[in-house]
């Protein structure tokens, strides 16, 4: 009888210490309707997954103390989440965006984009000022961007595959890393512009600051917030809804940093 009790105790002990695998679906989306992606398609994807927790591309200032959204934006993701929450009010919402994103941009003089830098790059391309290496970089960047536009006009499955992630990885490599080679090496980018605070800054200085935030700081903050939120909550079925341009970075980082989180696709 004593031996049976010991065996039973060991089973209970090891059973209790075994970790439950948490599941995360990363849904890359577009904020506004295209030919193939809209509120309905995002809602149907959420409905198929039936997450216990939805992680949103927002920071905490967008929520009240009970994690209710203060404002519901007229965007595909927000409207689809609202529709799902109406039928599933027990669903938990949590923010995972870079904390104080908009105030940080204001404080550091950043706009959401680097339009004036890319306008200058386009001007140099049209006037055939690029050397052979620069022409190749610009051409590949343009080709990848055409692919991304066609993907976003297709459907949710098309932008949530390993193939789409690979295209985005390459596109962002050219948008940031390779484009910075041109910006750093050409005198035209010493031209001064006004940042969002009205301060004078060179195009090259602006691009370096913008690239650091948009490519690294923001994405890495979202990854850290996702891991912390998933590890903190007792639930085991999570869904991240994020602009599809962030998906490839977040997915790759989570696979490296949080192998205890099982990533699945919404269509699986």
Tab-separated table of C-alpha atoms in Angstrom:
chain	number	residue	atom	x	y	z
A	1	UNK	CA	0.000	0.000	0.000
A	2	UNK	CA	2.874	2.324	0.820
A	3	UNK	CA	4.536	1.697	-2.565
A	4	UNK	CA	1.318	2.499	-4.420
A	5	UNK	CA	0.988	5.774	-2.519
A	6	UNK	CA	4.561	6.784	-3.413
A	7	UNK	CA	4.041	6.039	-7.114
A	8	UNK	CA	0.769	7.969	-7.079
A	9	UNK	CA	2.479	10.929	-5.378
A	10	UNK	CA	5.192	11.019	-8.027
A	11	UNK	CA	2.607	10.997	-10.817
A	12	UNK	CA	0.764	13.901	-9.198
A	13	UNK	CA	4.037	15.783	-8.629
A	14	UNK	CA	5.276	15.499	-12.202
A	15	UNK	CA	1.801	16.064	-13.579
A	16	UNK	CA	1.533	19.357	-11.699
A	17	UNK	CA	4.958	20.625	-12.744
A	18	UNK	CA	4.429	19.948	-16.451
A	19	UNK	CA	3.862	23.213	-18.321
A	20	UNK	CA	0.833	23.698	-20.507
A	21	UNK	CA	1.852	24.763	-24.006
A	22	UNK	CA	0.405	28.117	-24.915
A	23	UNK	CA	-0.796	28.640	-28.457
A	24	UNK	CA	-0.447	31.877	-30.413
A	25	UNK	CA	-1.985	32.687	-33.778
A	26	UNK	CA	-0.346	35.677	-35.471
A	27	UNK	CA	-2.801	37.246	-37.896
A	28	UNK	CA	-1.128	39.716	-40.231
A	29	UNK	CA	-3.704	42.138	-41.594
A	30	UNK	CA	-4.127	45.474	-43.384
A	31	UNK	CA	-5.722	48.381	-41.600
A	32	UNK	CA	-8.111	49.422	-44.360
A	33	UNK	CA	-10.126	47.331	-46.850
A	34	UNK	CA	-8.549	46.008	-50.045
A	35	UNK	CA	-10.032	43.806	-52.757
A	36	UNK	CA	-9.460	40.672	-50.685
A	37	UNK	CA	-9.191	41.817	-47.062
A	38	UNK	CA	-11.862	43.602	-45.051
A	39	UNK	CA	-13.665	43.593	-41.704
A	40	UNK	CA	-15.585	40.432	-42.637
A	41	UNK	CA	-12.493	38.391	-43.499
A	42	UNK	CA	-10.645	39.472	-40.344
A	43	UNK	CA	-13.727	38.666	-38.240
A	44	UNK	CA	-14.043	35.203	-39.794
A	45	UNK	CA	-10.368	34.508	-39.044
A	46	UNK	CA	-10.867	35.500	-35.392
A	47	UNK	CA	-14.042	33.417	-35.213
A	48	UNK	CA	-12.213	30.378	-36.539
A	49	UNK	CA	-9.445	30.662	-33.928
A	50	UNK	CA	-11.813	31.602	-31.069
A	51	UNK	CA	-9.028	33.098	-28.952
A	52	UNK	CA	-9.336	33.555	-25.226
A	53	UNK	CA	-7.035	36.570	-25.456
A	54	UNK	CA	-6.608	39.014	-28.366
A	55	UNK	CA	-3.360	40.987	-28.449
A	56	UNK	CA	-3.760	44.288	-30.285
A	57	UNK	CA	-1.388	46.697	-32.019
A	58	UNK	CA	-2.088	49.409	-29.443
A	59	UNK	CA	-0.406	50.720	-26.328
A	60	UNK	CA	-1.932	50.957	-22.857
A	61	UNK	CA	-3.042	54.588	-23.217
A	62	UNK	CA	-5.677	53.317	-25.683
A	63	UNK	CA	-7.329	51.284	-22.914
A	64	UNK	CA	-9.019	52.090	-19.621
A	65	UNK	CA	-8.101	50.365	-16.344
A	66	UNK	CA	-10.313	47.371	-17.247
A	67	UNK	CA	-8.651	46.990	-20.674
A	68	UNK	CA	-11.646	48.285	-22.586
A	69	UNK	CA	-10.738	50.327	-25.640
A	70	UNK	CA	-11.289	54.045	-25.161
A	71	UNK	CA	-11.802	54.505	-28.908
A	72	UNK	CA	-12.762	51.975	-31.570
A	73	UNK	CA	-11.048	52.934	-34.813
A	74	UNK	CA	-12.618	52.566	-38.224
A	75	UNK	CA	-10.069	49.942	-39.238
A	76	UNK	CA	-10.467	46.314	-40.282
A	77	UNK	CA	-8.921	44.900	-37.121
A	78	UNK	CA	-10.746	47.111	-34.631
A	79	UNK	CA	-14.148	46.614	-36.198
A	80	UNK	CA	-13.651	42.850	-36.507
A	81	UNK	CA	-12.580	42.603	-32.850
A	82	UNK	CA	-15.671	44.597	-31.817
A	83	UNK	CA	-17.915	42.197	-33.711
A	84	UNK	CA	-16.255	39.171	-32.108
A	85	UNK	CA	-16.359	40.681	-28.605
A	86	UNK	CA	-20.087	41.344	-28.974
A	87	UNK	CA	-20.749	37.595	-29.245
A	88	UNK	CA	-17.872	36.568	-26.962
A	89	UNK	CA	-17.763	39.165	-24.167
A	90	UNK	CA	-15.499	36.988	-22.027
A	91	UNK	CA	-12.631	37.526	-24.491
A	92	UNK	CA	-9.677	39.400	-22.996
A	93	UNK	CA	-7.994	42.274	-24.850
A	94	UNK	CA	-4.426	43.357	-24.198
A	95	UNK	CA	-2.115	45.986	-25.780
A	96	UNK	CA	1.322	44.958	-27.084
A	97	UNK	CA	2.451	48.073	-28.991
A	98	UNK	CA	5.607	50.068	-28.177
A	99	UNK	CA	4.500	51.935	-25.066
A	100	UNK	CA	3.777	55.594	-25.835
A	101	UNK	CA	4.504	55.129	-29.546
A	102	UNK	CA	2.853	58.347	-30.709
A	103	UNK	CA	4.246	60.477	-27.897
A	104	UNK	CA	7.693	59.004	-28.538
A	105	UNK	CA	7.485	59.974	-32.192
A	106	UNK	CA	6.425	63.497	-31.227
A	107	UNK	CA	9.209	63.770	-28.656
A	108	UNK	CA	11.899	62.622	-31.084
A	109	UNK	CA	10.634	64.511	-34.139
A	110	UNK	CA	9.593	61.447	-36.132
A	111	UNK	CA	6.734	60.994	-38.567
A	112	UNK	CA	5.266	57.511	-39.100
A	113	UNK	CA	7.112	57.371	-42.433
A	114	UNK	CA	10.297	58.701	-44.040
A	115	UNK	CA	8.557	60.106	-47.108
A	116	UNK	CA	11.069	62.868	-47.902
A	117	UNK	CA	13.954	60.390	-47.888
A	118	UNK	CA	12.204	58.060	-50.313
A	119	UNK	CA	11.136	60.991	-52.487
A	120	UNK	CA	14.804	61.950	-52.786
A	121	UNK	CA	15.730	58.359	-53.607
A	122	UNK	CA	13.054	58.289	-56.299
A	123	UNK	CA	14.312	61.574	-57.771
A	124	UNK	CA	17.852	60.206	-57.966
A	125	UNK	CA	16.588	57.059	-59.647
A	126	UNK	CA	14.514	58.953	-62.228
A	127	UNK	CA	17.416	61.281	-63.065
A	128	UNK	CA	19.723	58.240	-63.400
A	129	UNK	CA	22.103	59.466	-60.708
A	130	UNK	CA	22.582	56.043	-59.126
A	131	UNK	CA	25.674	53.957	-59.787
A	132	UNK	CA	25.332	50.281	-60.739
A	133	UNK	CA	25.103	48.998	-57.143
A	134	UNK	CA	22.580	51.657	-56.149
A	135	UNK	CA	20.439	50.921	-59.216
A	136	UNK	CA	20.366	47.246	-58.267
A	137	UNK	CA	19.342	48.038	-54.675
A	138	UNK	CA	16.590	50.408	-55.790
A	139	UNK	CA	15.332	47.999	-58.446
A	140	UNK	CA	15.090	45.096	-56.021
A	141	UNK	CA	13.368	47.270	-53.430
A	142	UNK	CA	10.801	48.383	-56.033
A	143	UNK	CA	10.191	44.803	-57.159
A	144	UNK	CA	9.589	43.599	-53.620
A	145	UNK	CA	7.174	46.460	-53.025
A	146	UNK	CA	5.139	45.441	-56.072
A	147	UNK	CA	4.945	41.921	-54.637
A	148	UNK	CA	3.764	43.268	-51.281
A	149	UNK	CA	1.043	45.358	-52.934
A	150	UNK	CA	-0.234	42.326	-54.807
A	151	UNK	CA	-0.216	40.265	-51.595
A	152	UNK	CA	-2.211	42.826	-49.627
A	153	UNK	CA	-4.833	42.878	-52.378
A	154	UNK	CA	-5.186	39.090	-52.324
A	155	UNK	CA	-6.525	37.609	-49.079
A	156	UNK	CA	-5.575	36.957	-45.463
A	157	UNK	CA	-4.130	33.536	-46.161
A	158	UNK	CA	-1.844	34.977	-48.841
A	159	UNK	CA	-0.200	37.376	-46.398
A	160	UNK	CA	0.018	34.814	-43.572
A	161	UNK	CA	2.297	32.180	-45.040
A	162	UNK	CA	6.015	31.383	-44.811
A	163	UNK	CA	6.350	32.542	-48.410
A	164	UNK	CA	4.846	35.953	-47.626
A	165	UNK	CA	7.047	36.236	-44.524
A	166	UNK	CA	10.134	35.567	-46.672
A	167	UNK	CA	9.096	38.264	-49.167
A	168	UNK	CA	8.587	40.751	-46.344
A	169	UNK	CA	11.908	39.848	-44.746
A	170	UNK	CA	13.683	40.605	-48.025
A	171	UNK	CA	11.603	43.726	-48.699
A	172	UNK	CA	12.426	45.170	-45.280
A	173	UNK	CA	16.088	44.310	-45.723
A	174	UNK	CA	16.120	46.501	-48.825
A	175	UNK	CA	13.845	49.176	-47.342
A	176	UNK	CA	16.045	49.656	-44.292
A	177	UNK	CA	19.516	48.087	-44.424
A	178	UNK	CA	20.290	48.346	-48.124
A	179	UNK	CA	18.630	51.736	-48.556
A	180	UNK	CA	20.714	53.080	-45.693
A	181	UNK	CA	23.841	52.296	-47.736
A	182	UNK	CA	22.679	54.757	-50.399
A	183	UNK	CA	21.563	57.376	-47.881
A	184	UNK	CA	24.862	57.248	-45.975
A	185	UNK	CA	27.047	57.437	-49.073
A	186	UNK	CA	25.458	60.273	-51.073
A	187	UNK	CA	25.879	63.990	-50.388
A	188	UNK	CA	22.280	64.686	-51.476
A	189	UNK	CA	21.084	63.305	-48.154
A	190	UNK	CA	22.861	66.042	-46.216
A	191	UNK	CA	19.956	68.242	-47.331
A	192	UNK	CA	18.068	69.714	-44.371
A	193	UNK	CA	14.377	69.111	-43.693
A	194	UNK	CA	12.040	69.963	-40.822
A	195	UNK	CA	11.161	67.088	-38.526
A	196	UNK	CA	7.767	66.700	-36.850
A	197	UNK	CA	8.832	69.112	-34.090
A	198	UNK	CA	9.814	71.772	-36.636
A	199	UNK	CA	13.538	71.326	-35.984
A	200	UNK	CA	16.066	71.238	-38.806
A	201	UNK	CA	17.629	67.836	-39.463
A	202	UNK	CA	19.451	66.266	-42.403
A	203	UNK	CA	17.792	63.537	-44.434
A	204	UNK	CA	20.500	61.073	-43.410
A	205	UNK	CA	20.089	61.874	-39.698
A	206	UNK	CA	16.332	61.542	-39.980
A	207	UNK	CA	16.542	58.218	-41.832
A	208	UNK	CA	18.913	56.680	-39.273
A	209	UNK	CA	16.648	57.708	-36.406
A	210	UNK	CA	13.477	56.585	-38.203
A	211	UNK	CA	14.966	53.224	-39.241
A	212	UNK	CA	16.195	52.486	-35.720
A	213	UNK	CA	12.750	53.087	-34.257
A	214	UNK	CA	10.491	51.542	-36.899
A	215	UNK	CA	12.607	48.529	-37.738
A	216	UNK	CA	14.192	47.622	-34.417
A	217	UNK	CA	12.905	49.463	-31.346
A	218	UNK	CA	9.214	49.191	-32.147
A	219	UNK	CA	9.258	45.577	-33.326
A	220	UNK	CA	11.440	44.442	-30.433
A	221	UNK	CA	9.164	46.196	-27.928
A	222	UNK	CA	6.149	44.389	-29.375
A	223	UNK	CA	7.952	41.050	-29.125
A	224	UNK	CA	8.845	41.677	-25.460
A	225	UNK	CA	5.286	42.788	-24.662
A	226	UNK	CA	3.820	39.707	-26.351
A	227	UNK	CA	6.028	37.297	-24.396
A	228	UNK	CA	5.426	39.082	-21.097
A	229	UNK	CA	1.645	39.192	-21.615
A	230	UNK	CA	1.357	35.541	-22.654
A	231	UNK	CA	3.559	34.367	-19.779
A	232	UNK	CA	1.605	36.442	-17.255
A	233	UNK	CA	-1.915	35.339	-18.185
A	234	UNK	CA	-3.220	31.845	-17.322
A	235	UNK	CA	-4.986	31.418	-20.680
A	236	UNK	CA	-3.610	29.092	-23.340
A	237	UNK	CA	-5.164	30.323	-26.614
A	238	UNK	CA	-3.930	33.720	-27.807
A	239	UNK	CA	-4.303	35.657	-31.047
A	240	UNK	CA	-2.134	38.572	-32.128
A	241	UNK	CA	-3.661	40.874	-34.742
A	242	UNK	CA	-1.034	43.120	-36.254
A	243	UNK	CA	-0.196	44.936	-39.486
A	244	UNK	CA	1.248	42.287	-41.783
A	245	UNK	CA	4.468	44.278	-42.285
A	246	UNK	CA	5.338	43.453	-38.654
A	247	UNK	CA	4.379	39.773	-38.765
A	248	UNK	CA	7.598	38.311	-40.219
A	249	UNK	CA	9.819	40.074	-37.645
A	250	UNK	CA	7.632	39.201	-34.670
A	251	UNK	CA	7.203	35.570	-35.712
A	252	UNK	CA	10.933	35.021	-36.253
A	253	UNK	CA	11.825	36.715	-32.951
A	254	UNK	CA	9.256	34.678	-31.001
A	255	UNK	CA	10.529	31.433	-32.493
A	256	UNK	CA	14.021	32.345	-31.243
A	257	UNK	CA	13.156	33.916	-27.887
A	258	UNK	CA	10.025	32.040	-26.778
A	259	UNK	CA	10.086	28.420	-27.992
A	260	UNK	CA	7.584	27.587	-25.236
A	261	UNK	CA	4.910	29.456	-27.233
A	262	UNK	CA	3.463	27.345	-30.048
A	263	UNK	CA	2.733	29.440	-33.146
A	264	UNK	CA	-0.072	28.254	-35.424
A	265	UNK	CA	-1.764	29.780	-38.462
A	266	UNK	CA	-5.433	30.753	-38.431
A	267	UNK	CA	-6.216	28.475	-41.374
A	268	UNK	CA	-4.672	25.338	-39.817
